[in-house]
Coordinates of C-alpha atoms and ligand atoms in Angstrom, one line a residue:
X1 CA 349.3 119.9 52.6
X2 CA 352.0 122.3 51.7
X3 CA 355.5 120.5 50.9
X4 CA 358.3 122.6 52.4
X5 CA 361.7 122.7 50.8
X6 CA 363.9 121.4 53.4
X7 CA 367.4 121.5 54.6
X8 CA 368.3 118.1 52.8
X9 CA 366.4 119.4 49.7
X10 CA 363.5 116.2 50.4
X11 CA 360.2 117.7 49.5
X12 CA 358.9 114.4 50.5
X13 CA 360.2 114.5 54.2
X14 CA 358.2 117.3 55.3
X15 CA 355.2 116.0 54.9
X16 CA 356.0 112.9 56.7
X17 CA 357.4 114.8 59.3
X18 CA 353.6 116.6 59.4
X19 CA 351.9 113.8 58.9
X20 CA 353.4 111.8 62.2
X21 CA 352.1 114.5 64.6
X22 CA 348.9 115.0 63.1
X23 CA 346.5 111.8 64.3
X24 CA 344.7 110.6 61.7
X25 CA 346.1 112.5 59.0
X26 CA 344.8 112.4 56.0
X27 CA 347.5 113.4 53.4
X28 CA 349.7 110.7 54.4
X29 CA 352.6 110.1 51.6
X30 CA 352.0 106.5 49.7
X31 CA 353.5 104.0 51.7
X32 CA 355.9 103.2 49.0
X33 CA 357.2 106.6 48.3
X34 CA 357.5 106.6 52.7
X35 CA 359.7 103.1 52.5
X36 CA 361.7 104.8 50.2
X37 CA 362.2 108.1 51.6
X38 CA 363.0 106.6 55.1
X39 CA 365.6 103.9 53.1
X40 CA 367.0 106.7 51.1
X41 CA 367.8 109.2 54.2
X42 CA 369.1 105.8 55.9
X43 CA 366.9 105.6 58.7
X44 CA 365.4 102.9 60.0
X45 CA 361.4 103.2 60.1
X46 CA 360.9 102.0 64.0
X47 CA 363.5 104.1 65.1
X48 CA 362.2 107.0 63.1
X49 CA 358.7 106.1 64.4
X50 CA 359.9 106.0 67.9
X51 CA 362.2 109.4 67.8
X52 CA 359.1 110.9 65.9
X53 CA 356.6 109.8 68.7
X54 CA 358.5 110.3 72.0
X55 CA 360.6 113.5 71.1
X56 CA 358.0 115.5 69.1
X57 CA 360.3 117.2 67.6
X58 CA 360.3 120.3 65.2
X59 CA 361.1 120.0 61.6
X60 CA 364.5 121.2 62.0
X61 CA 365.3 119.4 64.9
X62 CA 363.6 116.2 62.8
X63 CA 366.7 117.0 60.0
X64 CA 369.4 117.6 62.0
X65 CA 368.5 114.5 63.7
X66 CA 368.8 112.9 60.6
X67 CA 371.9 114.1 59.6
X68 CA 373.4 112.7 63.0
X69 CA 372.2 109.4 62.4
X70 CA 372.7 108.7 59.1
X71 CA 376.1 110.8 59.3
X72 CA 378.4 109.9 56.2
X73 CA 376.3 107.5 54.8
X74 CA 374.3 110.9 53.4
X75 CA 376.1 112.0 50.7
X76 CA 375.1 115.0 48.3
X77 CA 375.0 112.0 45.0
X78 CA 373.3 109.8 47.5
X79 CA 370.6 112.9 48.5
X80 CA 370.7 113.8 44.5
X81 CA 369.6 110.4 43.8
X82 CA 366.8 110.1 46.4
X83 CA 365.2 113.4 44.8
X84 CA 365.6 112.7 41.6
X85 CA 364.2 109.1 42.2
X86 CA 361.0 110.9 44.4
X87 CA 360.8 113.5 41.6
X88 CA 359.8 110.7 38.8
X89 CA 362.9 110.0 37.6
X90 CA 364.1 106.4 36.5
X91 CA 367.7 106.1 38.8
X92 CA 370.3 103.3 38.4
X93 CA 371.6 101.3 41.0
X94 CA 373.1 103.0 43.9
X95 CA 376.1 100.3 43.8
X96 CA 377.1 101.5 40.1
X97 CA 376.7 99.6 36.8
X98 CA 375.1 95.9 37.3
X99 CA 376.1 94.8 33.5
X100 CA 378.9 92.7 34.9
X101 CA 378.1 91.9 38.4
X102 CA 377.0 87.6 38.1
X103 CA 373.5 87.6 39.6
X104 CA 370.9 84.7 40.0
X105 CA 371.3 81.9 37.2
X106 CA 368.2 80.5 35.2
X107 CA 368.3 77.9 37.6
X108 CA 368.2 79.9 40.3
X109 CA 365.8 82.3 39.0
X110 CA 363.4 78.5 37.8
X111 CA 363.8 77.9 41.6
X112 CA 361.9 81.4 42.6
X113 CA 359.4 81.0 40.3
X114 CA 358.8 77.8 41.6
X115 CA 359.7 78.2 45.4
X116 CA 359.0 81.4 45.9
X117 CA 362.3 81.9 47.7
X118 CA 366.2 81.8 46.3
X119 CA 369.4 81.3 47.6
X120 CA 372.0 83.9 46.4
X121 CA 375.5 82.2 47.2
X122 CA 378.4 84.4 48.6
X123 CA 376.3 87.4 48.2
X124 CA 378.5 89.3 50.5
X125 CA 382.3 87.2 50.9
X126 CA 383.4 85.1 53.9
X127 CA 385.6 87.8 55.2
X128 CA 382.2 90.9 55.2
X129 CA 380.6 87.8 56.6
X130 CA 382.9 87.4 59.7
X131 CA 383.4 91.6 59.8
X132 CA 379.6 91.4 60.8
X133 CA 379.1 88.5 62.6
X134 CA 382.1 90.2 65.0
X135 CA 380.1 93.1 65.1
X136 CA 377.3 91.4 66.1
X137 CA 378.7 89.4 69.0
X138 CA 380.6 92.9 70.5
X139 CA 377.7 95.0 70.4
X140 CA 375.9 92.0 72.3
X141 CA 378.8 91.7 74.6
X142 CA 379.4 87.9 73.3
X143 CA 382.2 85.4 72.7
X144 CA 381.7 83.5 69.3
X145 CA 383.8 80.8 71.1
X146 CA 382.0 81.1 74.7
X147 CA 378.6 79.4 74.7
X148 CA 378.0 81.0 78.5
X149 CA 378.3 84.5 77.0
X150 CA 375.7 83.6 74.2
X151 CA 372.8 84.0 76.7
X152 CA 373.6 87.5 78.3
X153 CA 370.9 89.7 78.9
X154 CA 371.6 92.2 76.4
X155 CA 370.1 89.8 73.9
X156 CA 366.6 89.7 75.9
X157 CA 364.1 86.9 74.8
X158 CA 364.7 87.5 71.4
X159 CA 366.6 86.6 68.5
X160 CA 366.8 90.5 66.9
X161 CA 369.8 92.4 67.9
X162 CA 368.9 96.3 67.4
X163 CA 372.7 96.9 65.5
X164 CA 371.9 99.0 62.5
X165 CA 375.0 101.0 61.4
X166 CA 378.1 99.2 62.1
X167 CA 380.1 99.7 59.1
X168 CA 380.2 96.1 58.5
X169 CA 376.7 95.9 58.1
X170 CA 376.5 98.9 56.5
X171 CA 378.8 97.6 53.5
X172 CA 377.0 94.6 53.1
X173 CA 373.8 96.4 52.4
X174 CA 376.2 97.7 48.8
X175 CA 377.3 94.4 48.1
X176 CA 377.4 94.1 44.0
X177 CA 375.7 90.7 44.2
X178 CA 372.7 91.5 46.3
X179 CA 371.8 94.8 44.2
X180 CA 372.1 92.5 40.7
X181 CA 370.0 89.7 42.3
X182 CA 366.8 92.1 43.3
X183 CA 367.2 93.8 40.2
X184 CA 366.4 90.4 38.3
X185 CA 363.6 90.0 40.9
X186 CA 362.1 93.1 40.6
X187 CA 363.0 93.8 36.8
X188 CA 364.9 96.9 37.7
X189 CA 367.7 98.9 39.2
X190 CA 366.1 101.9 41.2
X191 CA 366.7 100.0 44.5
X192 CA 366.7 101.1 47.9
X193 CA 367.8 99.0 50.5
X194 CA 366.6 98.9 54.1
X195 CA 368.0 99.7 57.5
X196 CA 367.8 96.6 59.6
X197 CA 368.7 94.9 62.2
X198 CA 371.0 92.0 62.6
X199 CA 369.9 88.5 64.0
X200 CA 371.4 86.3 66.9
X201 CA 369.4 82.7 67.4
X202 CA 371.6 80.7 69.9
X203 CA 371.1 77.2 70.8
X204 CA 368.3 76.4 73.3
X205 CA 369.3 75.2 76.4
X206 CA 367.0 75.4 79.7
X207 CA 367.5 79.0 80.5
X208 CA 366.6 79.8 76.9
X209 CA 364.2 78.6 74.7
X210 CA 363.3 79.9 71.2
X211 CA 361.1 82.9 71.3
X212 CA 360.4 83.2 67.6
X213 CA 359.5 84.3 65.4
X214 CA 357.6 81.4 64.8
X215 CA 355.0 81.2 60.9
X216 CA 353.8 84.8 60.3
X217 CA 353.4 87.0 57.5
X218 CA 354.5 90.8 57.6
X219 CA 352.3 91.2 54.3
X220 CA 348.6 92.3 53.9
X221 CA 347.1 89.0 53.2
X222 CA 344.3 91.5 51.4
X223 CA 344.1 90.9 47.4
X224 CA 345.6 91.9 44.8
X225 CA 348.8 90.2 45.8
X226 CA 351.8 91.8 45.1
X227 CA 355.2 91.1 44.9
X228 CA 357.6 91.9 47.7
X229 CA 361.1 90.7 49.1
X230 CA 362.4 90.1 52.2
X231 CA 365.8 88.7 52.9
X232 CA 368.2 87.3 55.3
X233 CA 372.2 87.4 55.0
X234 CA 373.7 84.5 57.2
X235 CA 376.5 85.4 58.8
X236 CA 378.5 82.0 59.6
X237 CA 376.8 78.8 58.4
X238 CA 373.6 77.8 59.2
X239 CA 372.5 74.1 59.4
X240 CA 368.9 72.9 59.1
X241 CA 368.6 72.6 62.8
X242 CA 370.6 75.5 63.5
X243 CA 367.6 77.8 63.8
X244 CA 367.5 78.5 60.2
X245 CA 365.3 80.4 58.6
X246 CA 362.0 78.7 57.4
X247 CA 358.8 78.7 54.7
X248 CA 356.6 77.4 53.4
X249 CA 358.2 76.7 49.5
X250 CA 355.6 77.8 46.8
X251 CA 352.9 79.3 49.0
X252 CA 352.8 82.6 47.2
X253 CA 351.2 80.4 44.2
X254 CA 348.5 78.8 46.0
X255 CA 348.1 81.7 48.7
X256 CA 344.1 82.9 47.1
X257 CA 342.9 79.3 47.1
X258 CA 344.1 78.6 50.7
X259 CA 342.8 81.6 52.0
X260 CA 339.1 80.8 51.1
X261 CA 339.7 77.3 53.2
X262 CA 340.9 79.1 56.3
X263 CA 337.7 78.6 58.7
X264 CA 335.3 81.3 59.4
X265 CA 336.3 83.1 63.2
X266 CA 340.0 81.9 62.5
X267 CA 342.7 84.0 61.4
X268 CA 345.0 83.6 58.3
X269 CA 347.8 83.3 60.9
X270 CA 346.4 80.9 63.4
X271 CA 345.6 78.6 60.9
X272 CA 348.5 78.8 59.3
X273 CA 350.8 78.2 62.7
X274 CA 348.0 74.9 63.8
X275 CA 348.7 73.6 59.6
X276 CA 351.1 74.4 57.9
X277 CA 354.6 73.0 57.5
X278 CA 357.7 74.8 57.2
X279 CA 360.9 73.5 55.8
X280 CA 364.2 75.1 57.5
X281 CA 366.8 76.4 55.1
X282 CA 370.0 75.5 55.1
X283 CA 372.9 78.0 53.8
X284 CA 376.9 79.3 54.1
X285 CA 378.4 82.5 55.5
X286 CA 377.9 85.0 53.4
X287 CA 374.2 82.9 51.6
X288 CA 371.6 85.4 51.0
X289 CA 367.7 84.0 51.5
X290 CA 365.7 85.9 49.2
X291 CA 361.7 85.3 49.9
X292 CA 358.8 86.5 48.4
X293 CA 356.4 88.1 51.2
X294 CA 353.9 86.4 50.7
X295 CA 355.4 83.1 51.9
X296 CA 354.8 82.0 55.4
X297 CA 357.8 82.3 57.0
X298 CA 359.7 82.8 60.1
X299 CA 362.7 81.8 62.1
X300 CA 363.2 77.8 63.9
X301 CA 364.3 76.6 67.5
X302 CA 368.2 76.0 67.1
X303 CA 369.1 72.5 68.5
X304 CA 372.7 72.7 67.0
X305 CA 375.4 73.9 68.7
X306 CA 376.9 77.1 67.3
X307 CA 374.3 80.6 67.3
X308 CA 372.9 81.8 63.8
X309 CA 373.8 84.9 63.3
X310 CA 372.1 87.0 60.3
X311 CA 371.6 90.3 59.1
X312 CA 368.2 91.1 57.9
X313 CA 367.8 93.6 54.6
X314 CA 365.0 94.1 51.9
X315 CA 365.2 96.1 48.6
X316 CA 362.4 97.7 46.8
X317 CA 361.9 99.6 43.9
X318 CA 361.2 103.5 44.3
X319 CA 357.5 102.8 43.3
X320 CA 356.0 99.5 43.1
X321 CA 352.3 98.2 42.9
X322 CA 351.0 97.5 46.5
X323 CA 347.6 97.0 48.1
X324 CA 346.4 99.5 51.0
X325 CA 343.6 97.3 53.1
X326 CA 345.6 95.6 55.9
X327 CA 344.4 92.2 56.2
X328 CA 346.0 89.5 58.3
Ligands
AKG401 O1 365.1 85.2 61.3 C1 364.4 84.4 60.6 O2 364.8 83.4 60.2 C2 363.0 84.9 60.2 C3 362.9 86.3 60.0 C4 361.5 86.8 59.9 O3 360.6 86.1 60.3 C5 361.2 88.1 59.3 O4 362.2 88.8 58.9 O5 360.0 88.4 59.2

């Protein structure tokens, strides 16, 4: 397929943009270079999907689209930086020099290799903590202090709250801390953060009970198994019963021997949801959960009394090893 030069100067986007009308195209992009060409052009990828799918729109119409969304959060250095980074080029961090910036300790970084997850404390501060946790509860129509409000209907049966570019959230996805952290994990700076959503788990009560998500993986459970992240900011603090996030600590090391004992006509998933165990992790405002993907994982009824309220972000490398078969 022929790459067009585009308006934003993204070689790359074109041939996405071809490659979502075309049914079963064959000169798809690799799904890393697509994670980071939808991260770098901030969009997020169901709501590119979506737009994509229902509006069928023309190439231009795709870009200018883009540049509505994404709006002053596309600068020319940030543009400059996605090419360069799609072009071969070894980038830095977007958030400036990490030299300084206190990352994960040795204990901390002992506890990932061990765990398989990580707790980065005050990765964003109490106050960008609150900024989004307000943003949350106004776009949701809700009263942090009013526990009728917390089970509106603009929440659905759900615990993901569709808020993507509040500015809050927005400048905790450049917090210092959280760039220096995955750079550890990963081994490197070229990071590109995602667009997603924030997170509102309130109490259960009879008209609402806990919808999940309840022990699932969002990787390929297909070999070789490679390293990804996915993380969660908390918003306000989160107790162990407060619908915290939950894993299963130090599957990722044990994940090929358990697969071979999963019983034949059962899925990964089911048997992992009739035996496995999760443990539910406690953290502060402004606590980052860092997990490896390959963890069992998911989110826990809250029995507490306050909401958990979260942000959800991942950061990955411009190119990084990853395996195609889709296995679950
Ligand atoms: O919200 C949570 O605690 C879990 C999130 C989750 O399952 C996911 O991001 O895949």
């Amino acid at each position: 397929m022929v790459e067009a030069v585009t308006g934003l100067g993204i070689e790359q986007l074109h041939t996405y943009w071809a490659c979502q009308r075309t049914p079963g195209c064959v000169a798809r992009l690799p799904q890393d270079v697509e994670k980071t060409l939808l991260a770098g052009l901030r969009l997020n990828v169901l709501e590119t999907l979506r737009y994509l799918h229902h509006e069928q729109p023309s190439f231009e119409q795709f870009e200018t689209w883009i540049i509505e969304r994404s709006g002053s959060g596309l600068t020319e250095a940030s543009l400059d930086r996605l090419r360069r980074a799609l072009a071969g080029e070894m980038v830095g961090s977007e958030v400036g020099n990490l030299d300084h910036v206190e990352g994960l300790s040795a204990e901390d970084l002992a506890h990932w290799d061990e765990h398989g997850y990580v707790i980065l404390r005050n990765a964003v501060s109490a106050e960008a903590a609150i900024a989004a946790e307000s943003a949350i509860y106004e776009f949701l129509g809700m009263s942090r202090d009013d526990p009728e409000s917390w089970y509106r209907e603009s929440l659905g049966h759900s615990i993901w709250v569709p808020l993507l570019r509040h500015p809050a959230l927005v400048a905790n996805r450049f917090a210092p801390r959280i760039h220096k952290a995955h750079a550890q994990l990963w081994g490197r700076e070229d990071l590109w953060v995602t667009i997603d959503q924030g997170g509102l788990n309130p109490p259960e009560c009879d008209k609402w009970h806990f919808p999940g998500p309840h022990v699932h993986w969002d990787a390929t459970l297909a070999e070789p198994h490679c390293l990804e992240l996915q993380g969660i900011l908390y918003l306000a603090d989160v107790a162990e019963d407060q619908g915290a996030f939950s894993c299963v600590p130090g599957f990722h090391r044990t994940l090929p021997q358990w697969l071979k004992r999963v019983p034949e006509g059962t899925t990964a998933q089911d048997h992992a949801r009739s035996t496995l165990t999760m443990t539910p992790i406690a953290a502060k405002r402004g606590d980052m959960i860092i997990w490896h993907h390959l963890l069992p994982h998911g989110s826990s009824p809250n029995r507490a009394q306050r909401p958990r309220v979260a942000q959800y972000m991942s950061l990955r490398p411009t190119r990084y090893a990853y395996t195609e078969e889709w296995k679950n």
